[in-house]
């Protein structure tokens, strides 16, 4: 009995674990593995989504994408968005966190106000910012007129050269709250004794920042950059409801182009090919990050 | 403490307050003008900065009629999706947090790899599969989709949280004759209440905000969530800005209330992925 007991227990554990994992893994296999495989399969065919048969065309869909400036334009826009996300809201969030983290009075209110836009649904952000950007009577141009900068006033979403950047400004407003909060909490978790000890040792404010603050913010930085990177590759809502990819496709990203090709022109094969390229791009950029956090969590758990 | 040179920094401190107030104003202005406009009559709309001379609830009346039912749909979609997502995530996370890391790691990595898959690339299969199994344009169909696509993030989150539950509790439960399943339901889940609340609120935000699946998988007013509905108005040719701003406010109201009520859980949830 004393020998059989633990072994029974181990078998019971293995069975329980398997049962627990079965449902999530099934969901995952269907929703991710099967679905991505299906997209890959469709990408090798010509199909309008309605007719019962697909025509096999090999790599033709990919070939025609490679020759399309519309496609490369969307890839370039996604890379612009990636650069934007990794630099702008993260840096601004860090700067604001450093600004507010000084025992200011009303800190709670300041925190909430900066964070609030992050709660707002992207579609609602789009509704508000489209209206702020109205060429006639929109808040942005009204204010610019009011302070004597009417020369700068533009048709923010209607000019193909600036539409993407106008959407980015709205994104900056709505995402900075997240990085701000993560960095702020990161700053608060640094033990105060470290700063005191450094100060007693006569370290300058800059040295303290570089040697204590920056290294301790590393986990926060990993979180912010990782999630923003994922967000940039997934970006759909804000662009779709602010510009629909326009004007004349200038602000299109891969996701909005895919939607347009699939559900407006019914070229399922070609849309799937766009998706597979998008996936490969995301894999190259984001898989190393996921490998990093998987390993990191193991270490943290010890 | 006494060494801190507080007094000579006074001007810097004033500057700091000024900068903080300036930033808060910048972040708040879009919200304030939205709120302001939602109470205006059509005649006053063109003056963005003026206050409404006769505040009206007419815009909200229109908004309730237009997007009110869709807000209810969103609640019907979000609440069950989130409950199921958290449960499924916890079910995956529990074995992964208890197993020998070498064995569990590849399953964990596989599940997490879903995090980088942009949802758009599966929208075509999801569209056809939901039609094939008869859940296209139904609320349970959206539950299924949100639960399935929430597996990676929920597993990641709960796995991180379970790692903070002391192992000694498990050993004590074992001594008391508690099996692995009993430990999960009777001890681990109740002990993880804060983690569950935090994940629930983060997951609610992502389900509530979803536009892509909403647009791909719903077609009629009795199912369509408020994001898809609002998006229809945003892109309309003749935009009525008063009702639109009121509708936008209705759309975000449930999440804003949730945030203000569960601020602590929310913050905790957002930080769930960082080391602590």
Coordinates of C-alpha atoms in Angstrom, one line a residue:
Chain A
X1 CA 0.0 0.0 0.0
X2 CA 2.6 2.6 0.9
X3 CA 4.4 1.9 -2.4
X4 CA 1.2 1.7 -4.5
X5 CA -0.3 4.9 -3.1
X6 CA 2.0 7.5 -4.7
X7 CA 2.0 5.7 -8.0
X8 CA -1.8 5.7 -8.0
X9 CA -1.7 9.3 -7.2
X10 CA 0.7 10.0 -10.1
X11 CA -1.6 8.2 -12.5
X12 CA -4.5 10.2 -11.2
X13 CA -2.5 13.4 -11.6
X14 CA -1.6 12.6 -15.2
X15 CA -5.2 11.8 -16.1
X16 CA -6.5 15.0 -14.5
X17 CA -3.9 17.1 -16.2
X18 CA -4.7 15.6 -19.6
X19 CA -8.4 16.2 -19.1
X20 CA -7.8 19.8 -18.1
X21 CA -5.6 20.4 -21.1
X22 CA -7.9 18.7 -23.6
X23 CA -10.5 21.4 -24.0
X24 CA -8.1 24.4 -24.3
X25 CA -5.8 22.5 -26.6
X26 CA -8.8 21.4 -28.8
X27 CA -9.9 25.0 -29.0
X28 CA -6.4 26.1 -29.9
X29 CA -5.9 23.4 -32.6
X30 CA -9.2 24.3 -34.2
X31 CA -9.0 28.1 -33.9
X32 CA -5.4 28.6 -34.7
X33 CA -3.7 25.5 -36.3
X34 CA -6.6 24.3 -38.4
X35 CA -7.7 27.9 -39.3
X36 CA -4.2 29.0 -40.3
X37 CA -3.9 25.8 -42.3
X38 CA -7.2 26.5 -44.1
X39 CA -6.0 30.0 -44.9
X40 CA -2.8 28.5 -46.3
X41 CA -4.8 26.1 -48.4
X42 CA -7.2 28.7 -49.8
X43 CA -4.2 30.9 -50.6
X44 CA -3.1 28.4 -53.2
X45 CA -6.5 28.6 -55.0
X46 CA -8.6 30.9 -56.9
X47 CA -12.0 31.2 -55.2
X48 CA -14.8 33.7 -54.9
X49 CA -16.1 32.2 -51.6
X50 CA -19.4 31.3 -53.1
X51 CA -18.8 28.7 -55.8
X52 CA -18.6 25.1 -54.5
X53 CA -15.2 24.4 -56.1
X54 CA -11.8 26.1 -55.8
X55 CA -9.4 26.2 -58.7
X56 CA -5.8 25.3 -57.8
X57 CA -3.4 28.0 -59.0
X58 CA -0.2 27.2 -57.0
X59 CA 1.7 30.2 -56.0
X60 CA 0.0 32.5 -58.4
X61 CA -1.7 34.6 -55.7
X62 CA 1.6 35.2 -54.0
X63 CA 3.2 36.0 -57.4
X64 CA 0.5 38.6 -58.2
X65 CA 0.8 40.2 -54.7
X66 CA 4.6 40.6 -55.1
X67 CA 4.0 42.5 -58.3
X68 CA 1.4 44.9 -56.7
X69 CA 2.3 48.3 -55.4
X70 CA -0.9 48.3 -53.4
X71 CA 0.4 45.3 -51.4
X72 CA 3.9 46.7 -50.8
X73 CA 2.3 50.0 -49.7
X74 CA 0.3 48.2 -47.0
X75 CA 3.5 46.3 -45.9
X76 CA 5.3 49.6 -45.6
X77 CA 2.4 51.1 -43.6
X78 CA 2.5 48.2 -41.2
X79 CA 6.2 48.7 -40.7
X80 CA 5.6 52.4 -40.1
X81 CA 3.0 51.5 -37.6
X82 CA 5.4 49.1 -35.9
X83 CA 8.1 51.8 -35.7
X84 CA 5.4 54.2 -34.4
X85 CA 4.2 51.9 -31.7
X86 CA 7.6 50.9 -30.5
X87 CA 8.8 54.5 -30.2
X88 CA 6.0 57.0 -29.7
X89 CA 3.5 55.8 -27.1
X90 CA 6.2 53.9 -25.2
X91 CA 8.5 56.9 -24.9
X92 CA 5.7 59.3 -24.1
X93 CA 4.3 56.9 -21.5
X94 CA 7.7 56.6 -19.9
X95 CA 8.2 60.3 -19.9
X96 CA 4.8 60.9 -18.3
X97 CA 5.4 58.2 -15.7
X98 CA 8.7 59.9 -14.7
X99 CA 6.9 63.2 -14.6
X100 CA 4.0 62.1 -12.3
X101 CA 6.2 59.9 -10.1
X102 CA 7.3 62.7 -7.9
X103 CA 4.8 62.6 -5.0
X104 CA 2.6 65.1 -6.8
X105 CA -0.7 66.0 -5.1
X106 CA -3.7 64.7 -7.0
X107 CA -1.6 61.9 -8.4
X108 CA -4.6 59.5 -8.5
X109 CA -6.6 62.0 -10.6
X110 CA -3.7 62.6 -13.0
X111 CA -3.2 58.9 -13.4
X112 CA -6.9 58.2 -14.1
X113 CA -7.1 61.1 -16.6
X114 CA -4.0 60.0 -18.6
X115 CA -5.2 56.4 -18.5
X116 CA -8.9 57.0 -19.4
X117 CA -8.5 57.2 -23.2
X118 CA -7.0 53.6 -23.2
X119 CA -10.4 52.3 -22.0
X120 CA -12.2 53.8 -24.9
X121 CA -13.3 51.4 -27.7
X122 CA -11.3 52.0 -30.9
X123 CA -14.5 52.5 -32.9
X124 CA -15.5 55.2 -30.5
X125 CA -12.0 56.7 -30.7
X126 CA -12.5 56.8 -34.4
X127 CA -15.9 58.4 -34.1
X128 CA -14.5 61.2 -31.9
X129 CA -11.3 61.8 -33.8
X130 CA -13.0 61.9 -37.2
X131 CA -15.1 64.6 -35.9
X132 CA -12.1 66.4 -34.3
X133 CA -10.4 66.3 -37.7
X134 CA -13.3 67.7 -39.7
X135 CA -11.7 70.2 -42.2
X136 CA -14.5 72.7 -41.5
X137 CA -15.5 73.3 -37.9
X138 CA -13.4 70.4 -36.5
X139 CA -11.7 71.1 -33.2
X140 CA -8.2 70.7 -34.5
X141 CA -8.5 73.2 -37.3
X142 CA -10.6 75.6 -35.1
X143 CA -7.8 75.7 -32.5
X144 CA -5.1 76.1 -35.2
X145 CA -7.1 79.0 -36.7
X146 CA -7.6 80.5 -33.2
X147 CA -3.9 80.6 -32.4
X148 CA -3.0 82.0 -35.8
X149 CA -1.7 78.8 -37.4
X150 CA -4.4 78.5 -40.0
X151 CA -1.6 77.7 -42.5
X152 CA -1.1 74.4 -40.7
X153 CA -4.8 73.5 -40.8
X154 CA -5.3 70.6 -43.1
X155 CA -7.8 68.0 -44.3
X156 CA -6.3 65.6 -41.8
X157 CA -7.9 62.4 -43.0
X158 CA -8.6 63.4 -46.6
X159 CA -5.0 64.2 -47.6
X160 CA -3.3 61.0 -48.7
X161 CA 0.1 62.2 -47.5
X162 CA -0.9 62.7 -43.9
X163 CA -3.9 60.4 -43.3
X164 CA -1.8 57.7 -41.8
X165 CA -0.1 60.1 -39.4
X166 CA -3.4 61.6 -38.4
X167 CA -4.6 58.1 -37.4
X168 CA -1.3 57.6 -35.5
X169 CA -2.0 60.8 -33.5
X170 CA -5.3 59.3 -32.4
X171 CA -3.6 56.0 -31.6
X172 CA -1.0 57.9 -29.5
X173 CA -3.8 59.5 -27.5
X174 CA -5.5 56.2 -26.9
X175 CA -2.6 53.9 -26.2
X176 CA -0.2 56.1 -24.2
X177 CA -2.2 55.5 -21.0
X178 CA -1.2 51.8 -21.1
X179 CA 2.5 52.3 -21.3
X180 CA 2.2 55.1 -18.8
X181 CA 0.5 52.9 -16.3
X182 CA 2.9 50.0 -16.8
X183 CA 6.0 52.2 -16.4
X184 CA 4.5 54.0 -13.4
X185 CA 3.9 50.8 -11.6
X186 CA 7.4 49.7 -12.6
X187 CA 8.8 52.8 -11.0
X188 CA 6.8 52.3 -7.8
X189 CA 8.1 48.8 -7.4
X190 CA 11.7 49.9 -7.2
X191 CA 12.7 49.7 -3.5
X192 CA 13.2 53.3 -2.2
X193 CA 16.3 52.2 -0.2
X194 CA 18.2 51.8 -3.5
X195 CA 17.7 55.5 -4.3
X196 CA 18.6 56.6 -0.8
X197 CA 21.7 54.5 -0.7
X198 CA 22.8 55.9 -4.1
X199 CA 22.1 59.4 -2.9
X200 CA 24.1 58.9 0.2
X201 CA 27.0 57.6 -1.9
X202 CA 26.8 60.9 -3.8
X203 CA 25.5 59.6 -7.1
X204 CA 24.1 62.2 -9.5
X205 CA 20.5 62.2 -10.6
X206 CA 21.6 61.1 -14.0
X207 CA 23.7 58.2 -12.7
X208 CA 20.8 57.1 -10.5
X209 CA 18.5 57.1 -13.5
X210 CA 20.9 55.2 -15.7
X211 CA 22.1 52.6 -13.1
X212 CA 19.0 52.1 -11.0
X213 CA 15.8 53.3 -12.7
X214 CA 16.5 52.0 -16.2
X215 CA 17.6 48.4 -15.3
X216 CA 14.6 48.1 -12.9
X217 CA 12.2 49.1 -15.6
X218 CA 13.3 46.3 -17.9
X219 CA 10.3 44.0 -17.2
X220 CA 7.9 46.9 -17.8
X221 CA 9.7 47.7 -21.0
X222 CA 9.5 44.0 -22.2
X223 CA 5.8 44.1 -21.5
X224 CA 5.1 47.4 -23.2
X225 CA 7.2 46.8 -26.3
X226 CA 5.9 43.2 -26.7
X227 CA 2.3 44.1 -26.5
X228 CA 2.7 47.2 -28.7
X229 CA 4.6 45.1 -31.3
X230 CA 1.7 42.6 -31.4
X231 CA -0.8 45.4 -31.6
X232 CA 1.0 47.0 -34.6
X233 CA 1.0 43.8 -36.6
X234 CA -2.7 43.2 -35.8
X235 CA -3.9 46.7 -36.3
X236 CA -7.3 46.9 -37.9
X237 CA -10.1 48.6 -35.9
X238 CA -8.8 52.1 -35.7
X239 CA -7.6 52.4 -39.3
X240 CA -10.8 50.7 -40.6
X241 CA -13.2 52.9 -38.9
X242 CA -11.2 56.1 -39.2
X243 CA -10.3 56.0 -42.9
X244 CA -11.4 52.6 -44.2
X245 CA -7.9 52.5 -45.6
X246 CA -8.4 55.6 -47.6
X247 CA -8.1 58.1 -49.1
X248 CA -7.5 56.1 -52.2
X249 CA -5.9 53.3 -50.1
X250 CA -3.2 55.6 -48.8
X251 CA -3.6 54.5 -45.1
X252 CA -4.2 50.8 -45.8
X253 CA -2.5 48.2 -43.6
X254 CA -2.4 44.5 -44.4
X255 CA -5.4 43.8 -42.2
X256 CA -7.7 46.3 -43.8
X257 CA -6.5 45.3 -47.3
X258 CA -7.2 41.7 -46.5
X259 CA -10.7 42.5 -45.3
X260 CA -11.3 44.6 -48.5
X261 CA -10.0 42.0 -50.9
X262 CA -11.9 39.2 -49.1
X263 CA -15.3 40.7 -48.4
X264 CA -15.6 43.6 -51.0
X265 CA -14.1 41.9 -54.1
X266 CA -14.5 38.3 -53.0
X267 CA -11.0 37.2 -54.0
X268 CA -10.6 34.7 -51.1
X269 CA -7.4 33.2 -52.5
X270 CA -5.6 36.4 -52.8
X271 CA -6.9 37.7 -49.4
X272 CA -5.6 34.5 -47.8
X273 CA -2.2 35.0 -49.4
X274 CA -2.1 38.5 -47.9
X275 CA -2.9 36.8 -44.5
X276 CA -0.1 34.3 -44.8
X277 CA 2.4 37.0 -45.6
X278 CA 1.1 39.0 -42.6
X279 CA 1.5 35.9 -40.5
X280 CA 5.1 35.3 -41.6
X281 CA 6.0 38.9 -41.0
X282 CA 4.5 38.7 -37.5
X283 CA 6.2 35.4 -36.8
X284 CA 9.6 36.8 -37.7
X285 CA 9.1 39.9 -35.5
X286 CA 7.2 38.5 -32.6
X287 CA 8.1 34.8 -32.1
X288 CA 11.5 35.6 -30.6
X289 CA 9.6 37.7 -28.0
X290 CA 7.2 34.9 -27.1
X291 CA 10.2 32.5 -26.8
X292 CA 11.8 35.0 -24.5
X293 CA 8.8 35.4 -22.2
X294 CA 8.2 31.6 -22.1
X295 CA 11.7 31.1 -20.9
X296 CA 11.6 34.1 -18.5
X297 CA 8.4 32.9 -16.8
X298 CA 10.1 29.5 -16.1
X299 CA 12.9 31.3 -14.4
X300 CA 10.6 33.6 -12.4
X301 CA 8.6 30.6 -11.2
X302 CA 11.6 29.0 -9.5
Chain B
X1 CA 15.4 61.5 4.5
X2 CA 16.9 64.7 5.9
X3 CA 19.5 64.7 3.1
X4 CA 16.9 65.2 0.4
X5 CA 17.3 68.7 -0.9
X6 CA 13.6 69.5 -1.0
X7 CA 13.7 73.3 -0.7
X8 CA 15.9 74.4 -3.6
X9 CA 13.9 72.3 -6.0
X10 CA 10.8 74.5 -5.7
X11 CA 10.8 76.0 -9.2
X12 CA 11.3 72.6 -10.7
X13 CA 8.4 71.3 -8.7
X14 CA 6.1 74.1 -10.0
X15 CA 7.2 73.3 -13.5
X16 CA 6.4 69.7 -12.8
X17 CA 2.9 70.5 -11.7
X18 CA 2.4 72.8 -14.7
X19 CA 3.5 70.1 -17.1
X20 CA 1.3 67.4 -15.4
X21 CA -1.7 69.7 -15.6
X22 CA -1.0 70.6 -19.3
X23 CA -0.8 66.9 -20.2
X24 CA -4.0 66.1 -18.3
X25 CA -5.8 68.8 -20.2
X26 CA -4.5 67.5 -23.5
X27 CA -5.6 64.0 -22.7
X28 CA -9.0 65.1 -21.5
X29 CA -10.0 67.7 -24.1
X30 CA -11.3 65.2 -26.7
X31 CA -13.5 63.6 -24.0
X32 CA -14.8 66.9 -22.8
X33 CA -15.7 68.2 -26.2
X34 CA -17.4 64.9 -27.0
X35 CA -19.5 65.2 -23.9
X36 CA -20.2 68.8 -24.6
X37 CA -21.4 68.1 -28.1
X38 CA -23.6 65.3 -27.0
X39 CA -25.8 67.8 -25.2
X40 CA -26.1 70.3 -28.1
X41 CA -28.9 71.0 -30.5
X42 CA -28.1 70.6 -34.2
X43 CA -28.0 74.4 -34.7
X44 CA -25.1 74.7 -32.2
X45 CA -22.9 71.9 -33.5
X46 CA -20.7 74.0 -35.7
X47 CA -19.3 75.9 -32.7
X48 CA -17.1 73.2 -31.2
X49 CA -15.9 75.2 -28.3
X50 CA -19.1 76.8 -27.1
X51 CA -21.1 75.4 -24.3
X52 CA -24.7 74.2 -25.1
X53 CA -27.0 77.1 -24.5
X54 CA -30.0 74.8 -23.9
X55 CA -28.6 71.4 -23.0
X56 CA -30.8 68.7 -24.6
X57 CA -31.1 65.0 -24.1
X58 CA -32.5 64.5 -27.6
X59 CA -29.1 63.1 -28.9
X60 CA -29.1 60.5 -26.1
X61 CA -32.7 59.6 -26.9
X62 CA -31.8 59.0 -30.5
X63 CA -28.6 57.1 -29.4
X64 CA -30.5 54.8 -27.1
X65 CA -33.0 54.0 -29.8
X66 CA -30.1 53.4 -32.3
X67 CA -27.4 51.6 -30.4
X68 CA -29.2 50.7 -27.1
X69 CA -30.2 47.2 -28.3
X70 CA -26.6 46.7 -29.7
X71 CA -25.2 47.6 -26.2
X72 CA -27.4 44.8 -24.8
X73 CA -26.1 42.4 -27.5
X74 CA -22.6 43.3 -26.5
X75 CA -23.3 42.5 -22.9
X76 CA -24.8 39.2 -23.9
X77 CA -21.7 38.5 -25.9
X78 CA -19.1 39.7 -23.5
X79 CA -20.2 38.3 -20.1
X80 CA -20.4 34.6 -21.0
X81 CA -17.4 34.8 -23.3
X82 CA -15.3 36.2 -20.5
X83 CA -16.5 33.7 -17.9
X84 CA -15.8 30.8 -20.2
X85 CA -12.4 32.3 -21.4
X86 CA -11.2 32.6 -17.8
X87 CA -12.3 29.1 -16.9
X88 CA -10.7 27.6 -20.0
X89 CA -7.5 29.6 -19.5
X90 CA -7.3 28.5 -15.9
X91 CA -7.8 24.9 -16.9
X92 CA -4.9 25.0 -19.3
X93 CA -2.7 27.0 -16.9
X94 CA -3.1 24.7 -13.9
X95 CA -1.4 21.6 -15.4
X96 CA 1.2 23.8 -17.1
X97 CA 2.0 25.4 -13.7
X98 CA 2.3 22.0 -11.9
X99 CA 4.0 19.9 -14.5
X100 CA 7.7 19.4 -14.8
X101 CA 8.8 22.5 -16.7
X102 CA 10.7 20.5 -19.3
X103 CA 7.6 18.5 -20.3
X104 CA 5.1 21.4 -20.1
X105 CA 7.2 24.0 -21.8
X106 CA 6.5 23.0 -25.4
X107 CA 2.7 22.9 -24.8
X108 CA 3.0 26.3 -23.2
X109 CA 5.0 27.7 -26.0
X110 CA 2.6 26.2 -28.6
X111 CA -0.4 27.9 -26.8
X112 CA 1.4 31.2 -26.4
X113 CA 2.5 31.2 -30.1
X114 CA -1.2 32.0 -30.8
X115 CA -0.5 35.4 -29.4
X116 CA 1.3 36.6 -32.5
X117 CA -1.3 35.3 -35.0
X118 CA -3.1 38.4 -36.3
X119 CA -6.8 37.6 -36.1
X120 CA -7.4 38.9 -39.6
X121 CA -5.7 36.0 -41.2
X122 CA -8.2 33.6 -39.8
X123 CA -11.3 35.6 -40.6
X124 CA -12.0 33.7 -43.8
X125 CA -11.9 30.2 -42.2
X126 CA -13.8 31.5 -39.2
X127 CA -16.5 32.9 -41.5
X128 CA -16.9 29.6 -43.4
X129 CA -16.5 27.3 -40.4
X130 CA -19.1 29.2 -38.3
X131 CA -21.5 29.0 -41.3
X132 CA -20.8 25.3 -41.7
X133 CA -21.6 24.5 -38.1
X134 CA -24.6 26.8 -38.0
X135 CA -23.5 29.4 -35.5
X136 CA -22.9 32.2 -38.0
X137 CA -24.8 35.4 -36.9
X138 CA -25.6 33.9 -33.5
X139 CA -24.5 35.1 -30.0
X140 CA -23.3 31.7 -29.0
X141 CA -21.2 31.7 -32.2
X142 CA -19.4 34.7 -30.9
X143 CA -18.9 33.1 -27.5
X144 CA -17.1 30.2 -29.2
X145 CA -14.9 32.4 -31.3
X146 CA -13.9 34.7 -28.4
X147 CA -13.2 31.8 -26.1
X148 CA -11.1 30.0 -28.7
X149 CA -9.1 33.1 -29.6
X150 CA -8.7 34.0 -25.9
X151 CA -6.9 30.7 -25.1
X152 CA -3.3 32.0 -25.5
X153 CA -3.7 35.2 -23.5
X154 CA -5.8 33.6 -20.7
X155 CA -3.4 30.7 -20.4
X156 CA -0.4 33.0 -20.2
X157 CA -2.1 35.2 -17.6
X158 CA -3.4 32.4 -15.3
X159 CA -0.1 30.5 -15.6
X160 CA 1.7 33.5 -14.4
X161 CA -0.7 34.0 -11.6
X162 CA -0.7 30.3 -10.5
X163 CA 3.1 30.5 -10.3
X164 CA 2.7 33.0 -7.4
X165 CA 0.5 30.6 -5.3
X166 CA 2.7 29.0 -2.8
X167 CA 3.4 25.3 -3.4
X168 CA 3.1 24.6 0.3
X169 CA -0.7 25.0 0.0
X170 CA -0.8 22.2 -2.6
X171 CA 1.3 20.0 -0.4
X172 CA -0.9 20.6 2.6
X173 CA -4.0 19.9 0.4
X174 CA -2.4 16.6 -0.7
X175 CA -1.8 15.5 2.9
X176 CA -5.4 16.2 3.6
X177 CA -6.3 13.8 0.8
X178 CA -7.3 16.4 -1.8
X179 CA -7.0 15.1 -5.4
X180 CA -5.6 17.2 -8.2
X181 CA -9.0 18.2 -9.5
X182 CA -10.3 18.9 -6.1
X183 CA -7.3 21.1 -5.4
X184 CA -8.1 23.1 -8.5
X185 CA -11.8 23.7 -7.9
X186 CA -11.8 23.9 -4.1
X187 CA -8.6 25.6 -3.3
X188 CA -6.6 27.0 -6.2
X189 CA -9.5 28.8 -8.0
X190 CA -10.9 30.5 -4.8
X191 CA -7.4 31.5 -3.8
X192 CA -6.8 33.1 -7.2
X193 CA -9.7 35.4 -7.0
X194 CA -7.7 38.6 -7.6
X195 CA -6.0 37.1 -10.6
X196 CA -9.3 35.9 -12.0
X197 CA -10.9 39.3 -11.5
X198 CA -7.9 41.0 -13.2
X199 CA -8.0 38.7 -16.2
X200 CA -11.7 39.0 -16.5
X201 CA -11.6 42.7 -16.8
X202 CA -8.8 42.7 -19.3
X203 CA -10.5 40.0 -21.4
X204 CA -13.8 42.0 -21.2
X205 CA -12.1 44.9 -22.7
X206 CA -10.8 42.9 -25.6
X207 CA -14.2 41.2 -26.3
X208 CA -16.1 44.4 -25.9
X209 CA -13.8 46.3 -28.2
X210 CA -13.7 43.6 -30.9
X211 CA -14.7 44.9 -34.3
X212 CA -13.2 42.4 -36.7
X213 CA -15.2 39.3 -35.6
X214 CA -18.2 41.4 -35.0
X215 CA -18.1 42.6 -38.6
X216 CA -17.2 39.2 -40.1
X217 CA -19.7 37.1 -38.1
X218 CA -22.8 39.2 -37.5
X219 CA -25.4 40.4 -40.1
X220 CA -28.5 41.3 -38.2
X221 CA -29.5 43.8 -35.6
X222 CA -30.6 41.2 -33.0
X223 CA -27.0 39.9 -32.8
X224 CA -24.7 42.7 -33.9
X225 CA -22.6 44.1 -31.0
X226 CA -22.3 47.8 -30.5
X227 CA -18.9 48.2 -32.1
X228 CA -20.1 47.0 -35.5
X229 CA -23.3 49.1 -35.1
X230 CA -21.3 52.2 -34.2
X231 CA -18.9 51.6 -37.0
X232 CA -21.8 51.7 -39.4
X233 CA -22.7 55.2 -38.2
X234 CA -19.1 56.5 -38.2
X235 CA -18.8 55.7 -41.9
X236 CA -22.3 57.0 -42.9
X237 CA -22.4 59.6 -45.7
X238 CA -24.5 62.1 -43.7
X239 CA -23.1 62.0 -40.2
X240 CA -25.3 63.5 -37.4
X241 CA -22.6 64.5 -35.0
X242 CA -24.8 65.1 -32.0
X243 CA -26.4 61.6 -31.9
X244 CA -23.0 60.1 -33.0
X245 CA -21.2 61.5 -30.0
X246 CA -24.0 60.4 -27.7
X247 CA -23.8 56.9 -29.3
X248 CA -20.0 56.8 -28.8
X249 CA -20.6 57.7 -25.1
X250 CA -23.1 54.9 -24.7
X251 CA -20.7 52.5 -26.4
X252 CA -17.9 53.1 -23.9
X253 CA -20.0 53.6 -20.8
X254 CA -20.1 50.0 -19.7
X255 CA -16.3 49.7 -19.9
X256 CA -15.8 53.0 -18.2
X257 CA -18.1 52.0 -15.4
X258 CA -16.3 48.6 -15.1
X259 CA -13.0 50.5 -15.0
X260 CA -14.0 52.9 -12.4
X261 CA -15.5 50.2 -10.2
X262 CA -12.7 47.7 -10.6
X263 CA -9.7 50.1 -11.1
X264 CA -7.4 48.0 -8.9
X265 CA -8.3 44.7 -10.7
X266 CA -7.9 46.5 -14.0
X267 CA -4.4 47.8 -13.2
X268 CA -3.4 44.4 -11.8
X269 CA -4.6 42.7 -14.9
X270 CA -2.7 45.0 -17.3
X271 CA 0.5 44.3 -15.3
X272 CA -0.2 40.6 -15.1
X273 CA 2.2 39.9 -17.9
X274 CA 5.2 41.6 -16.2
X275 CA 7.4 39.9 -13.7
X276 CA 5.4 40.5 -10.6

